[in-house]
Coordinates of C-alpha atoms in Angstrom, one line a residue:
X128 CA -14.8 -3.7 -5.1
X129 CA -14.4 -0.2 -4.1
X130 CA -16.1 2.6 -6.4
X131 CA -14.9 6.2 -7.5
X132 CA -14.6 8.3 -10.4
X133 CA -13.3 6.7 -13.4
X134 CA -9.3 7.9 -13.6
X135 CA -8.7 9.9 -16.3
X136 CA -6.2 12.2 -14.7
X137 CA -3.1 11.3 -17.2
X138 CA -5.6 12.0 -20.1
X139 CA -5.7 15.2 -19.7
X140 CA -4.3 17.3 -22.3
X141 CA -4.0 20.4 -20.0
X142 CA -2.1 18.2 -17.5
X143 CA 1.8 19.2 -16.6
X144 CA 4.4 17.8 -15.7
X145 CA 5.1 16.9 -12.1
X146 CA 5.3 14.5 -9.6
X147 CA 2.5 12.1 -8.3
X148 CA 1.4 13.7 -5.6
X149 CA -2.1 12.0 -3.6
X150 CA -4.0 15.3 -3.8
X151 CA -7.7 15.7 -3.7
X152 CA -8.3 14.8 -7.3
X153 CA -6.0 11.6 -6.8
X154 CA -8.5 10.8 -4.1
X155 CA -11.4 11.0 -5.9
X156 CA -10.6 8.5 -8.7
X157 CA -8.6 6.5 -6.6
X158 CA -9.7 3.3 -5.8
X159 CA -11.0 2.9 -9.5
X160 CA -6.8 4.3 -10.6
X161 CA -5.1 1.4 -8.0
X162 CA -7.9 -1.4 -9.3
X163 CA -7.0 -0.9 -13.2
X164 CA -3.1 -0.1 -12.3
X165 CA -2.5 -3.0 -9.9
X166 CA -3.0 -6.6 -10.7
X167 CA -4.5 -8.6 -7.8
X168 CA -5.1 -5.2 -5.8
X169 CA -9.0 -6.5 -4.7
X170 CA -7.3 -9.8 -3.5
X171 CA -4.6 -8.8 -2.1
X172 CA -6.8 -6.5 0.4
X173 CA -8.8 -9.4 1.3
X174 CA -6.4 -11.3 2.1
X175 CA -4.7 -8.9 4.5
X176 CA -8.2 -9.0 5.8
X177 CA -7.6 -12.7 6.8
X178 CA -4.1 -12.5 8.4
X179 CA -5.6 -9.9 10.2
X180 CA -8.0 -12.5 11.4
X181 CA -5.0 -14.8 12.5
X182 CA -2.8 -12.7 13.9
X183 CA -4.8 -10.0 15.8
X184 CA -6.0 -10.7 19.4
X185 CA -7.6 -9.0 22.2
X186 CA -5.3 -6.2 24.3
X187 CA -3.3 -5.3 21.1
X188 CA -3.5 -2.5 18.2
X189 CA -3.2 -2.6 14.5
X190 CA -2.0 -0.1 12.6
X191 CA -2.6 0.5 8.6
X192 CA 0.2 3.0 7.5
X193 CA -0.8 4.8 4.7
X194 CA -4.0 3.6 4.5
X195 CA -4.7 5.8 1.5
X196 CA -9.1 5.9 1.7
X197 CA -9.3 2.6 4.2
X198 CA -9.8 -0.4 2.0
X199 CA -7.0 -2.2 4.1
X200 CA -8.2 -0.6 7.5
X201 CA -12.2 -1.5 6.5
X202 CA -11.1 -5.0 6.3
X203 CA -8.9 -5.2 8.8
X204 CA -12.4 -3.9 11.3
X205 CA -14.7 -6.4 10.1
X206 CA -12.6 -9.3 10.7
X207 CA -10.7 -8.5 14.0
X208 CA -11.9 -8.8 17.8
X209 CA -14.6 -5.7 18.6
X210 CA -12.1 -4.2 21.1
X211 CA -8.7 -3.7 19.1
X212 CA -8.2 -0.5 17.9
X213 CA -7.3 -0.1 14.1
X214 CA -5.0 3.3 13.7
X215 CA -5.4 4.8 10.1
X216 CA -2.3 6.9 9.0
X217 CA -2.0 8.5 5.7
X218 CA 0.0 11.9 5.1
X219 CA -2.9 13.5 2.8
X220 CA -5.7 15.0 4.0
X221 CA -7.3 14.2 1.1
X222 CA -7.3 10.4 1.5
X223 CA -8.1 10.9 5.7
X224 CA -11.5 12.8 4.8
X225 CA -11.8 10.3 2.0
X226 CA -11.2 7.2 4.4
X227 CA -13.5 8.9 7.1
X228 CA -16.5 9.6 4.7
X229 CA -16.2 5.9 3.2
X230 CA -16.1 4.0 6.5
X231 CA -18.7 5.9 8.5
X232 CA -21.3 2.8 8.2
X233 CA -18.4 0.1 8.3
X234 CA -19.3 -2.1 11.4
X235 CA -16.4 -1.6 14.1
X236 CA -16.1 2.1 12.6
X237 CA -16.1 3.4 16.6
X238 CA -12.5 2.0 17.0
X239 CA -11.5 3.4 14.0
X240 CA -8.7 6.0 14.6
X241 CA -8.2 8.4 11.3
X242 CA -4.5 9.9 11.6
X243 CA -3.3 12.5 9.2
X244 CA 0.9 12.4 9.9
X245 CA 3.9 11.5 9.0
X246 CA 3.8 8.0 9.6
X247 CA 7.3 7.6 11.1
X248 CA 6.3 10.1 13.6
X249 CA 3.6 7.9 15.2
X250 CA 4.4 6.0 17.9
X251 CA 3.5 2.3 17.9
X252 CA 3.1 0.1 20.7
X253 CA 1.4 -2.5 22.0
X254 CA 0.5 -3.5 17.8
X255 CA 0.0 -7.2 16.8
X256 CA -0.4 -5.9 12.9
X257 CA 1.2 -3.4 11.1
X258 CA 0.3 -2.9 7.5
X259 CA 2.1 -1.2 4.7
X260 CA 0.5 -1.5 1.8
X261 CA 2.6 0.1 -0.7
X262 CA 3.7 2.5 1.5
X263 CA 7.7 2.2 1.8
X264 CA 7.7 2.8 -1.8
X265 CA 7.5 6.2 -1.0
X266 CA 9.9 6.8 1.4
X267 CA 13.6 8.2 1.2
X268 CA 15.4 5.1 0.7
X269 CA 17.6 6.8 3.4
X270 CA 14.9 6.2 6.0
X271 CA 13.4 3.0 5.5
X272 CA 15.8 0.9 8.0
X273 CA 15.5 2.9 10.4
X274 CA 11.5 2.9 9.8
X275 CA 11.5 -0.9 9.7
X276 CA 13.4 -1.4 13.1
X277 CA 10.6 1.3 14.6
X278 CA 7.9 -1.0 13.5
X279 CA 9.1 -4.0 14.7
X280 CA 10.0 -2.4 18.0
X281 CA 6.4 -1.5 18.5
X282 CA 5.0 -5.3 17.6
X283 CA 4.1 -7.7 20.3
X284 CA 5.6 -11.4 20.2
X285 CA 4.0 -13.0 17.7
X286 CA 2.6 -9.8 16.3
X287 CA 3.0 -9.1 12.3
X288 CA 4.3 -6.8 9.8
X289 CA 2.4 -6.6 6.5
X290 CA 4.2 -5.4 4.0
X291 CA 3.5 -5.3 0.1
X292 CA 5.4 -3.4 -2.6
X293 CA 6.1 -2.9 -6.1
X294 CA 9.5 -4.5 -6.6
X295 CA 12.6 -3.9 -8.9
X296 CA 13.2 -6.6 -11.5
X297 CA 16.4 -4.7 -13.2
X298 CA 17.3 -4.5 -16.8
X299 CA 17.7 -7.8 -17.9
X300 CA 14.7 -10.0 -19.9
X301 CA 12.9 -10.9 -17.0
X302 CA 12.3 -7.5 -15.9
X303 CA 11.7 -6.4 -19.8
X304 CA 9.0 -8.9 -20.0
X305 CA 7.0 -7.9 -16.7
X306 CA 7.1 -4.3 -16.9
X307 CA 5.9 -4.6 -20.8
X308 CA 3.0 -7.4 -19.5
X309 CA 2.1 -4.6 -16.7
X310 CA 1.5 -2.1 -19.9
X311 CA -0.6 -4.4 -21.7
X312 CA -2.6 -5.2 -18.2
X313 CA -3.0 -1.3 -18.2
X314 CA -3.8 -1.1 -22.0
X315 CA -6.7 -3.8 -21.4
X316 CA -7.9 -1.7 -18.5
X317 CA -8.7 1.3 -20.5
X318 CA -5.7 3.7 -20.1
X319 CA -4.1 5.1 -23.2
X320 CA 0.0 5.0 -24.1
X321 CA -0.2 8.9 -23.2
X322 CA -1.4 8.1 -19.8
X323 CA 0.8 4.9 -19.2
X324 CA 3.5 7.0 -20.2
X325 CA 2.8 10.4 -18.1
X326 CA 2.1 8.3 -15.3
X327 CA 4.7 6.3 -15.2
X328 CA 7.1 9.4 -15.4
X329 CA 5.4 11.2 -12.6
X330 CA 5.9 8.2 -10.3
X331 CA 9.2 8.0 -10.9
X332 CA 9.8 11.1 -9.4
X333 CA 8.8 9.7 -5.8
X334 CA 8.1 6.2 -6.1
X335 CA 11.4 4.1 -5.4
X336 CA 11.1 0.3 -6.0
X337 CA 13.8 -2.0 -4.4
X338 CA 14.6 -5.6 -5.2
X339 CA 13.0 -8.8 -3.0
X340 CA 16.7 -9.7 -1.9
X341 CA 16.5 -6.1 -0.8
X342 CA 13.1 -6.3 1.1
X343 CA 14.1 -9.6 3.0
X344 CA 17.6 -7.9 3.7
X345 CA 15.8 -5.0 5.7
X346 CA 13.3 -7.2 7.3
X347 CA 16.3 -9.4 8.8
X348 CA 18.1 -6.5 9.6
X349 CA 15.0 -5.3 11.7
X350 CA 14.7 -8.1 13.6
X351 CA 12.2 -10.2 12.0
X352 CA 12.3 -13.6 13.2
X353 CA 11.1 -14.9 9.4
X354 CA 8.9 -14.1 6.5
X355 CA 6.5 -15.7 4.0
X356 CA 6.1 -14.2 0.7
X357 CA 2.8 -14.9 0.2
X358 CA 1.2 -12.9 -2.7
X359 CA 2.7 -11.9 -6.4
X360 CA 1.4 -10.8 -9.2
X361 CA 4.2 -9.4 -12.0
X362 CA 5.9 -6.5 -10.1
X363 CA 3.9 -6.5 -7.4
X364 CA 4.8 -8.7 -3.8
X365 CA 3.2 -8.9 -0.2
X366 CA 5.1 -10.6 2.4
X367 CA 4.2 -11.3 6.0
X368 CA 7.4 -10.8 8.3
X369 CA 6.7 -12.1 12.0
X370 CA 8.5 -11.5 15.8

């Protein structure tokens, strides 16, 4: 389990009101924010550890898109071949200097390639894993097709797309029971109705959620060959979509 500083940022009584933004003081708590917030987060990473381990072979890339402060990319190093290159991309320079201070001792860390961009700028070739790791979340709805179709251009045959999100569950009881079961996870985790609450609106200002039918739709449309959902945990899904 990854350490940090404990979050307390929606605490805060001198906090306003704006969007979630993954500034420097997002970085420093981070890992301890995503651990208490996200149910099945530690697992979830080590398992994209072991696909990596299936899918990745000699003469290809992986790429970890959005890799926030590495806990995908770390994993993804110490269980791939030593000459594969693992490209980290995240948009903040927080998370980047984060990521590169955390993984200076990881073993592998020379083929390690921190990336501070826009991810759909990067090109991607030659990649037998891609990870997003709630990462389309937070982009336009209006570009995600086109983002999908990009990734899976730059996959080799047999290569694969990791892709986990937070998922829309819509109005009806089903959704009403998860979201309030997500509160009481966060309750039991330490965080306060205030911070629940602030949080929860500053997200909502950049984080879009779609619905599985949604996800699978895109990934067809993209050109995926199939998919495996393979990990949920209330609102929260990882598939693996292949070529």
């Amino acid at each position: 389990m990854e350490t940090s500083d404990r979050d307390e940022l929606f605490e805060r009584p001198d906090l306003r009101h704006r969007p979630f933004t993954f500034d420097a003081e997002v970085a420093r708590v981070f890992p301890d924010m995503i651990q208490r917030s996200v149910p099945g987060y530690v697992e979830l990473v080590r398992l994209t550890g072991l696909i990596a381990s299936r899918v990745v072979r000699p003469g290809t890339r992986c790429y970890d898109l959005g890799c926030s402060l590495g806990a995908v990319s770390r994993e993804i190093l110490l269980r791939t071949p030593p000459t594969v290159p693992v490209i980290a991309v995240d948009t903040s320079a927080a998370m980047i200097a984060g990521l590169r201070a955390r993984l200076a001792d990881t073993p592998g860390r020379e083929r390690l390639e921190p990336l501070q961009a826009d991810l759909a700028t990067i090109e991607i070739t030659q990649a037998s894993l891609i990870v997003l790791n709630f990462t389309l979340q937070f982009i336009p709805l209006a570009r995600r097709d086109e983002l999908l179709q990009q990734l899976r251009a730059g996959l080799v045959p047999k290569g694969a797309l990791v892709l986990a999100e937070k998922i829309e569950l819509g109005e009806g009881a089903e959704g009403r029971f998860v979201r309030a079961l997500h509160d009481d996870f966060k309750r039991a985790n330490g965080y306060s109705d205030l911070a629940i609450a602030r949080k929860r609106a500053a997200l909502e200002q950049v984080l879009v959620p779609e619905t599985v039918e949604q996800h699978e739709r895109r990934l067809a449309a993209a050109g995926f060959s199939g998919w495996t959902r393979w990990f949920q945990c209330l609102d929260f899904v990882a598939w693996v979509a292949w070529t």
